[in-house]
PDB file of C-alpha atoms and ligand atoms in Angstrom:
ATOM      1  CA  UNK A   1     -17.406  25.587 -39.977  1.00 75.00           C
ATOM      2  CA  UNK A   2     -16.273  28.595 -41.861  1.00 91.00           C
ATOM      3  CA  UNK A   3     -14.170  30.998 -42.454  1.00 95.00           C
ATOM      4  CA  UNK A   4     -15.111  34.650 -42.556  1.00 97.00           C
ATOM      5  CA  UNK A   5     -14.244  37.826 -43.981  1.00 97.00           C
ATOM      6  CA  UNK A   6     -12.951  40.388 -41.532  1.00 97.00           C
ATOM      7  CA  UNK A   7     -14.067  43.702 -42.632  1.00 97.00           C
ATOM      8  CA  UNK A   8     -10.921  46.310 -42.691  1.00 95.00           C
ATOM      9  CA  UNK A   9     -10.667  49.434 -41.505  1.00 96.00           C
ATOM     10  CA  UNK A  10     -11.889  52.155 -42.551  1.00 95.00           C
ATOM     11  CA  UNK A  11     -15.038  50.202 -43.287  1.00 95.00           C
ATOM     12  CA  UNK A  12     -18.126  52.359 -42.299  1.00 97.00           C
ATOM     13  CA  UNK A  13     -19.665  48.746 -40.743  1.00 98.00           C
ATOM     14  CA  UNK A  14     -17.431  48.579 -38.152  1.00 98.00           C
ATOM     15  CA  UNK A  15     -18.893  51.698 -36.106  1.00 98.00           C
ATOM     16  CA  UNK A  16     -21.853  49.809 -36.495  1.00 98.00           C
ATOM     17  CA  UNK A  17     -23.522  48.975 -32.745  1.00 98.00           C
ATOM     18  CA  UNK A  18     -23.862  45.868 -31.879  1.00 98.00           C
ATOM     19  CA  UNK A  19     -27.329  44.821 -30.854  1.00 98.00           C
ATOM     20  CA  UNK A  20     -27.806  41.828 -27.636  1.00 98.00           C
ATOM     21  CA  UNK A  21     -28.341  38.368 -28.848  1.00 98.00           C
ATOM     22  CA  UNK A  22     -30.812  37.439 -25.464  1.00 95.00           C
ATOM     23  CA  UNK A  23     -31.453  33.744 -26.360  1.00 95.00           C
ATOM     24  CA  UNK A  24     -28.267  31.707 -27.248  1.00 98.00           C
ATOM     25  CA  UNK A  25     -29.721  29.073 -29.809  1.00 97.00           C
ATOM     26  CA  UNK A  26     -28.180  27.000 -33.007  1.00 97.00           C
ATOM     27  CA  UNK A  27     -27.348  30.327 -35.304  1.00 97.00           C
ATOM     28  CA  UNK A  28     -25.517  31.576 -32.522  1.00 98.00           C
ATOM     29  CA  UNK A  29     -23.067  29.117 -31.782  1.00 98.00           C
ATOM     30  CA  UNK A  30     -22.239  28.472 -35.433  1.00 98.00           C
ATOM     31  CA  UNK A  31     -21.185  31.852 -35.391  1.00 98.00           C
ATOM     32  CA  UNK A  32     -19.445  31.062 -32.726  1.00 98.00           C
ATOM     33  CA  UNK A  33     -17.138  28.530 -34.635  1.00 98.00           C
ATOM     34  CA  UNK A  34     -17.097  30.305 -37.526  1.00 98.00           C
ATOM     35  CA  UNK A  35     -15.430  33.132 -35.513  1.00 98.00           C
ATOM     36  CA  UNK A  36     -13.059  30.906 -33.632  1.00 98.00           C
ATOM     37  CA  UNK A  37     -11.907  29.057 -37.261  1.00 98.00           C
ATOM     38  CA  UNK A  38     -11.688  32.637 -38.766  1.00 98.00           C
ATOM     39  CA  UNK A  39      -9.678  34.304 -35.097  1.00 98.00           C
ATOM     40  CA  UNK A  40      -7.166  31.238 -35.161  1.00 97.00           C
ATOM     41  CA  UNK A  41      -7.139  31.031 -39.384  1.00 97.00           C
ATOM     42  CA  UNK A  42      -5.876  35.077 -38.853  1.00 97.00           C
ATOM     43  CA  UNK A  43      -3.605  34.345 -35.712  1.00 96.00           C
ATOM     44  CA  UNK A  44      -5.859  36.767 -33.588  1.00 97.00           C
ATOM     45  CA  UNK A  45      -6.078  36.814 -30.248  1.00 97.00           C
ATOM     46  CA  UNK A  46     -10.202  38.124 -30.255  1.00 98.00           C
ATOM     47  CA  UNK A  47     -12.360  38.581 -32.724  1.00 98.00           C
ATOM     48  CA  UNK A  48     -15.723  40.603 -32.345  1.00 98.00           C
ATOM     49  CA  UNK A  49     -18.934  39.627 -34.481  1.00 98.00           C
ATOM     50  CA  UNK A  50     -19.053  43.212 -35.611  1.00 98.00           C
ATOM     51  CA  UNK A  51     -15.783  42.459 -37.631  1.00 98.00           C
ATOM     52  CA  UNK A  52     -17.571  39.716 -39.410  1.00 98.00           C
ATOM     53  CA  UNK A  53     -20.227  42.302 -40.253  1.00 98.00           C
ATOM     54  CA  UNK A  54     -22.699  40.598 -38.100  1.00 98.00           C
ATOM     55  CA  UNK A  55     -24.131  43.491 -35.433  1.00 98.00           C
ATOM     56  CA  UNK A  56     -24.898  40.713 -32.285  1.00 98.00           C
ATOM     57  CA  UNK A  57     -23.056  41.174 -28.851  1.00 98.00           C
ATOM     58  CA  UNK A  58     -20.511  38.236 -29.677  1.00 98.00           C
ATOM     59  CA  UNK A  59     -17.036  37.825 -28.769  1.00 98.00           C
ATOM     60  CA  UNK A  60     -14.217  35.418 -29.277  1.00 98.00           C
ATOM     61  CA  UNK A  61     -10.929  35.486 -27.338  1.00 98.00           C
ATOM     62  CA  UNK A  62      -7.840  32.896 -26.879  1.00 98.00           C
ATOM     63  CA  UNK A  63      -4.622  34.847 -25.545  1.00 97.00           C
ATOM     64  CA  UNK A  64      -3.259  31.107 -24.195  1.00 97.00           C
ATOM     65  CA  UNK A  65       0.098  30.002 -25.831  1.00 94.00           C
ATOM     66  CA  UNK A  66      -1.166  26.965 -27.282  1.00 95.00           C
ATOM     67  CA  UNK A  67      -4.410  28.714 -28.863  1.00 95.00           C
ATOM     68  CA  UNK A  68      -7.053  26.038 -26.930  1.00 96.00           C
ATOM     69  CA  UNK A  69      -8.544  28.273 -24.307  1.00 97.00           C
ATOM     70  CA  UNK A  70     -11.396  29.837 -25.867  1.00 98.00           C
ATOM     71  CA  UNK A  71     -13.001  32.139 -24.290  1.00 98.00           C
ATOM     72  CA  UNK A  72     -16.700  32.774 -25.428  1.00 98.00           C
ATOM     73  CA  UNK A  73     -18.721  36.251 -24.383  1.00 98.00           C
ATOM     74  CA  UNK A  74     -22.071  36.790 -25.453  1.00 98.00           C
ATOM     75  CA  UNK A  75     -23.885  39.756 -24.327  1.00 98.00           C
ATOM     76  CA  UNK A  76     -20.686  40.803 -22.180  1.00 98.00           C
ATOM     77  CA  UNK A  77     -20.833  43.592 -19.801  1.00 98.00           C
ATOM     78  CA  UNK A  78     -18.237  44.964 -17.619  1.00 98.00           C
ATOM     79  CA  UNK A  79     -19.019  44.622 -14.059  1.00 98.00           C
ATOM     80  CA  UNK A  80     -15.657  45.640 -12.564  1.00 98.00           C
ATOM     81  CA  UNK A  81     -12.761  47.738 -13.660  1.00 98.00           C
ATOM     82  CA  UNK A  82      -9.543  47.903 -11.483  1.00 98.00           C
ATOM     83  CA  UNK A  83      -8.451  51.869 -11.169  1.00 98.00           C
ATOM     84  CA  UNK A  84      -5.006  51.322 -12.007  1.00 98.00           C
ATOM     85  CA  UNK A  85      -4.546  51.732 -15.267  1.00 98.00           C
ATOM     86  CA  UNK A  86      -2.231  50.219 -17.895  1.00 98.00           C
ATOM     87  CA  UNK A  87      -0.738  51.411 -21.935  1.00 98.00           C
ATOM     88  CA  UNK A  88      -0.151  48.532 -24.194  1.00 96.00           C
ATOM     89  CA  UNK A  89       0.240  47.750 -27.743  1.00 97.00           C
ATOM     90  CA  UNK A  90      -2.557  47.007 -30.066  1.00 97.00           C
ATOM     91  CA  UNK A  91      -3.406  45.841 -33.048  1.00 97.00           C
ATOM     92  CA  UNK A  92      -6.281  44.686 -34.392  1.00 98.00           C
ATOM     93  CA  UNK A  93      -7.419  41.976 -37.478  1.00 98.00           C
ATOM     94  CA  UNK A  94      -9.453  44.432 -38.747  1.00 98.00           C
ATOM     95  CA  UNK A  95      -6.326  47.269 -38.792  1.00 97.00           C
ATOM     96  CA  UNK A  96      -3.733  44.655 -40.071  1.00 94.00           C
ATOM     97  CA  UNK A  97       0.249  45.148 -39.507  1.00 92.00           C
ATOM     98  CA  UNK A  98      -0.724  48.417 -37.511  1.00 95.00           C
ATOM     99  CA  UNK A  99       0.527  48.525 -33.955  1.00 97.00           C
ATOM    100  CA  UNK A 100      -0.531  51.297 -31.442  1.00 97.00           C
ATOM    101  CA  UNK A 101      -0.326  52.015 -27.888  1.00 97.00           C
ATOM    102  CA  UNK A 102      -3.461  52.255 -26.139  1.00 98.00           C
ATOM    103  CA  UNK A 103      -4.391  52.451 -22.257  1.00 98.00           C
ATOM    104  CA  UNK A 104      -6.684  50.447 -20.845  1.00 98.00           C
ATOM    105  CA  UNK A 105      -7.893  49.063 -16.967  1.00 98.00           C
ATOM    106  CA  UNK A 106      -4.991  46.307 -15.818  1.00 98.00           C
ATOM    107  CA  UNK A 107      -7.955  44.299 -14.820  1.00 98.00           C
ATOM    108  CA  UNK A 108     -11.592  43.887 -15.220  1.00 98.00           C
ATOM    109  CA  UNK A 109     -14.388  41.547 -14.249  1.00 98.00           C
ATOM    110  CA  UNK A 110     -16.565  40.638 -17.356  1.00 98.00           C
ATOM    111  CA  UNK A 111     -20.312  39.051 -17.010  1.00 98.00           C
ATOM    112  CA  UNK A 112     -21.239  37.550 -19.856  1.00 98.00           C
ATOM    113  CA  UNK A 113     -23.434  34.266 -21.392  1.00 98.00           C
ATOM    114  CA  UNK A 114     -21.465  30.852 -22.566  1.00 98.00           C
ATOM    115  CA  UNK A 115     -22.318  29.461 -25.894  1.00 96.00           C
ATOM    116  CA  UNK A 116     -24.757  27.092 -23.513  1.00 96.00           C
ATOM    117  CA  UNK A 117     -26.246  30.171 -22.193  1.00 97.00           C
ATOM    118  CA  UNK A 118     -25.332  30.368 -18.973  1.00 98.00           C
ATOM    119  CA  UNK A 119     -24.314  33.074 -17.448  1.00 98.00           C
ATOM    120  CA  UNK A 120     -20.991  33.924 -15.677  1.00 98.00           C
ATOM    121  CA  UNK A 121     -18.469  36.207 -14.034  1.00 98.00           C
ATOM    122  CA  UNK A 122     -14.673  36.112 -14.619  1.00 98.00           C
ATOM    123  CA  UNK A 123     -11.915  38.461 -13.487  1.00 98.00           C
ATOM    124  CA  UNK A 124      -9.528  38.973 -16.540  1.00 98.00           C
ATOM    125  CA  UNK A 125      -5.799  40.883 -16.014  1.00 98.00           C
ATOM    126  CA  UNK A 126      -2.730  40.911 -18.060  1.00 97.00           C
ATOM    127  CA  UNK A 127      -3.524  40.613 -22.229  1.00 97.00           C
ATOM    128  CA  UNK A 128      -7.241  39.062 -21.453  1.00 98.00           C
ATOM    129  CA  UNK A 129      -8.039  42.438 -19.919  1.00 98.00           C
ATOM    130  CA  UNK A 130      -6.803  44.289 -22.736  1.00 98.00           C
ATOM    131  CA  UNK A 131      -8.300  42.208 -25.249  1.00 98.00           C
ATOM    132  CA  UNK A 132     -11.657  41.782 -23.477  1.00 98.00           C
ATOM    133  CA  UNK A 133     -11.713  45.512 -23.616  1.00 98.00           C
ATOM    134  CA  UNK A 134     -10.479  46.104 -27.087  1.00 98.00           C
ATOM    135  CA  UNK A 135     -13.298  43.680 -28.648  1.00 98.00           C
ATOM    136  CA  UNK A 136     -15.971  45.301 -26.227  1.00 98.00           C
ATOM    137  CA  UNK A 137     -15.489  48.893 -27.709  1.00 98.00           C
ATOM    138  CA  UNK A 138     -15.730  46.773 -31.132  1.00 98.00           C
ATOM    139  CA  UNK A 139     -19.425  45.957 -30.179  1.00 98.00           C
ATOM    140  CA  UNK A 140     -19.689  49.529 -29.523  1.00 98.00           C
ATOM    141  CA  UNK A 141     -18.474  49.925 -32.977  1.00 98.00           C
ATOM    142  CA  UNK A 142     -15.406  51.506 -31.740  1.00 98.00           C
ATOM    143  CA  UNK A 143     -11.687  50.724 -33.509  1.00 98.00           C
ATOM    144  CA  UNK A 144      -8.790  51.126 -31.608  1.00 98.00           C
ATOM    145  CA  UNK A 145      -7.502  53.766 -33.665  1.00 97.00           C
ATOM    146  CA  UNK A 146      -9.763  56.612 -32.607  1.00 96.00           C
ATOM    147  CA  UNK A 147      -8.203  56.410 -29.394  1.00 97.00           C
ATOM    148  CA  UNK A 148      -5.301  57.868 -31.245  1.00 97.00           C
ATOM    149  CA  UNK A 149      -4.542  61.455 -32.470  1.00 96.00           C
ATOM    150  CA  UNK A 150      -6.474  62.528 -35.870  1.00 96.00           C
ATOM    151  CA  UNK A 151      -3.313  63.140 -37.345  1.00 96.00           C
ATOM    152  CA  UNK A 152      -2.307  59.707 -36.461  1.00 96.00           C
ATOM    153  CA  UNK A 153      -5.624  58.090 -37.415  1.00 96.00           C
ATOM    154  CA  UNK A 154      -5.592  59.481 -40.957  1.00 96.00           C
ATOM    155  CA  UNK A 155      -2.433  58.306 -41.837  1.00 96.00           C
ATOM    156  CA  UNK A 156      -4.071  54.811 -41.014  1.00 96.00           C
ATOM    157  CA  UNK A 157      -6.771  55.267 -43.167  1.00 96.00           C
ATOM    158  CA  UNK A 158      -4.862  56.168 -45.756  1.00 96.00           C
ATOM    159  CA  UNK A 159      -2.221  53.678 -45.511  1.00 95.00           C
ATOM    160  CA  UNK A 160      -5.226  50.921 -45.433  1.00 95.00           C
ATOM    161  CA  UNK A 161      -7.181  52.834 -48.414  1.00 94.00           C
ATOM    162  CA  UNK A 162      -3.728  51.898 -50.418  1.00 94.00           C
ATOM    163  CA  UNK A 163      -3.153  48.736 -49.318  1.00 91.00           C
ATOM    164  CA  UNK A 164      -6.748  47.334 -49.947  1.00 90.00           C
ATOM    165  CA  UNK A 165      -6.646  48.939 -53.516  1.00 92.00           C
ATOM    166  CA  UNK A 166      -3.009  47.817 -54.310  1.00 92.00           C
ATOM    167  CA  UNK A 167      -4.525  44.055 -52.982  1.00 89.00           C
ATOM    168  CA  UNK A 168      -7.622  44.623 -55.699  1.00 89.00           C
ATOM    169  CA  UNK A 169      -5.390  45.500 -58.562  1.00 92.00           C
ATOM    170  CA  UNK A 170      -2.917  42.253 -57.759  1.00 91.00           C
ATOM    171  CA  UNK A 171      -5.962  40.112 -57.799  1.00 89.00           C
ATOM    172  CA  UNK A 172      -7.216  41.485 -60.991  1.00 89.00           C
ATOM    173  CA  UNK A 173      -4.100  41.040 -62.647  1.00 87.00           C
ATOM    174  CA  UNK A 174      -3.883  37.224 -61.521  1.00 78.00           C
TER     175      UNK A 174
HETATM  176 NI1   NI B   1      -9.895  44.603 -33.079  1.00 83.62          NI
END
């Protein structure tokens, strides 16, 4: 396994689209682990293959205390989404130390392939929902942050334009 390099925001590769994967074979579920190593490396709660900078319908989620619940979606589609709706918190491992409130469905039913290939159904609620959600508008090449005001948004990018450059000049001066 290995880790990966989560691409930051404002990175143009994250509004990249995602395309399906079809056929789950050996490539696939090594990204797979990779992506689980990297989420739980990170202390993430779902990582999307987009944030890797790899455009496939891939998804990695564990919101369970003790972070051994994965929960693998491959070509995931929503199937069901409950009308009530819900506004949460959100951050992202691609939008580090930033924390926004975003509204979402409170519940959703996702259909999606296992890293066998089979294909299933699950109703999520709670932080699941949210997160299944959240990484499905990454695969859409969506952040969370354009659900916020521009205003808001560009004081993002600019606050992660500084950070990533201060983090390049500390590295060159090591
Ligand atoms: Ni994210």
């Amino acid at each position: 396994m290995a880790r990966l390099t989560i691409l930051r925001y404002p990175d143009p590769r994250l509004h990249k689209v995602a395309r399906p994967v079809g056929m789950v074979d050996a490539r696939i579920r090594r990204l797979i682990d990779d992506m689980l190593e990297t989420m739980y490396a990170a202390d993430g709660v779902g990582l999307a293959a987009t944030q890797v900078d790899v455009h496939e319908r891939v998804i990695v989620i564990d919101t369970s205390q003790q972070r051994d619940q994965p929960l693998v979606l491959i070509d995931p589609e929503l199937v069901w989404r409950s009308d009530e709706l819900v506004v949460n918190e959100e951050g992202c491992l691609s939008v580090p130390e930033i924390f926004e409130k975003v509204q979402r469905h409170a519940a959703v039913t996702v259909a999606a392939l296992d890293r066998e290939g089979q294909r299933f159904e699950r109703r999520v609620e709670g932080l699941t929902a949210v997160c299944v959600q959240h990484e499905m508008d990454h695969l859409q090449g969506k952040v969370f942050v354009e659900y916020l005001s521009p205003l808001k948004r560009e004081r993002i990018r600019v606050k992660m334009n500084k950070r990533t450059r201060e983090e390049q000049q500390e590295r060159q001066q090591a």
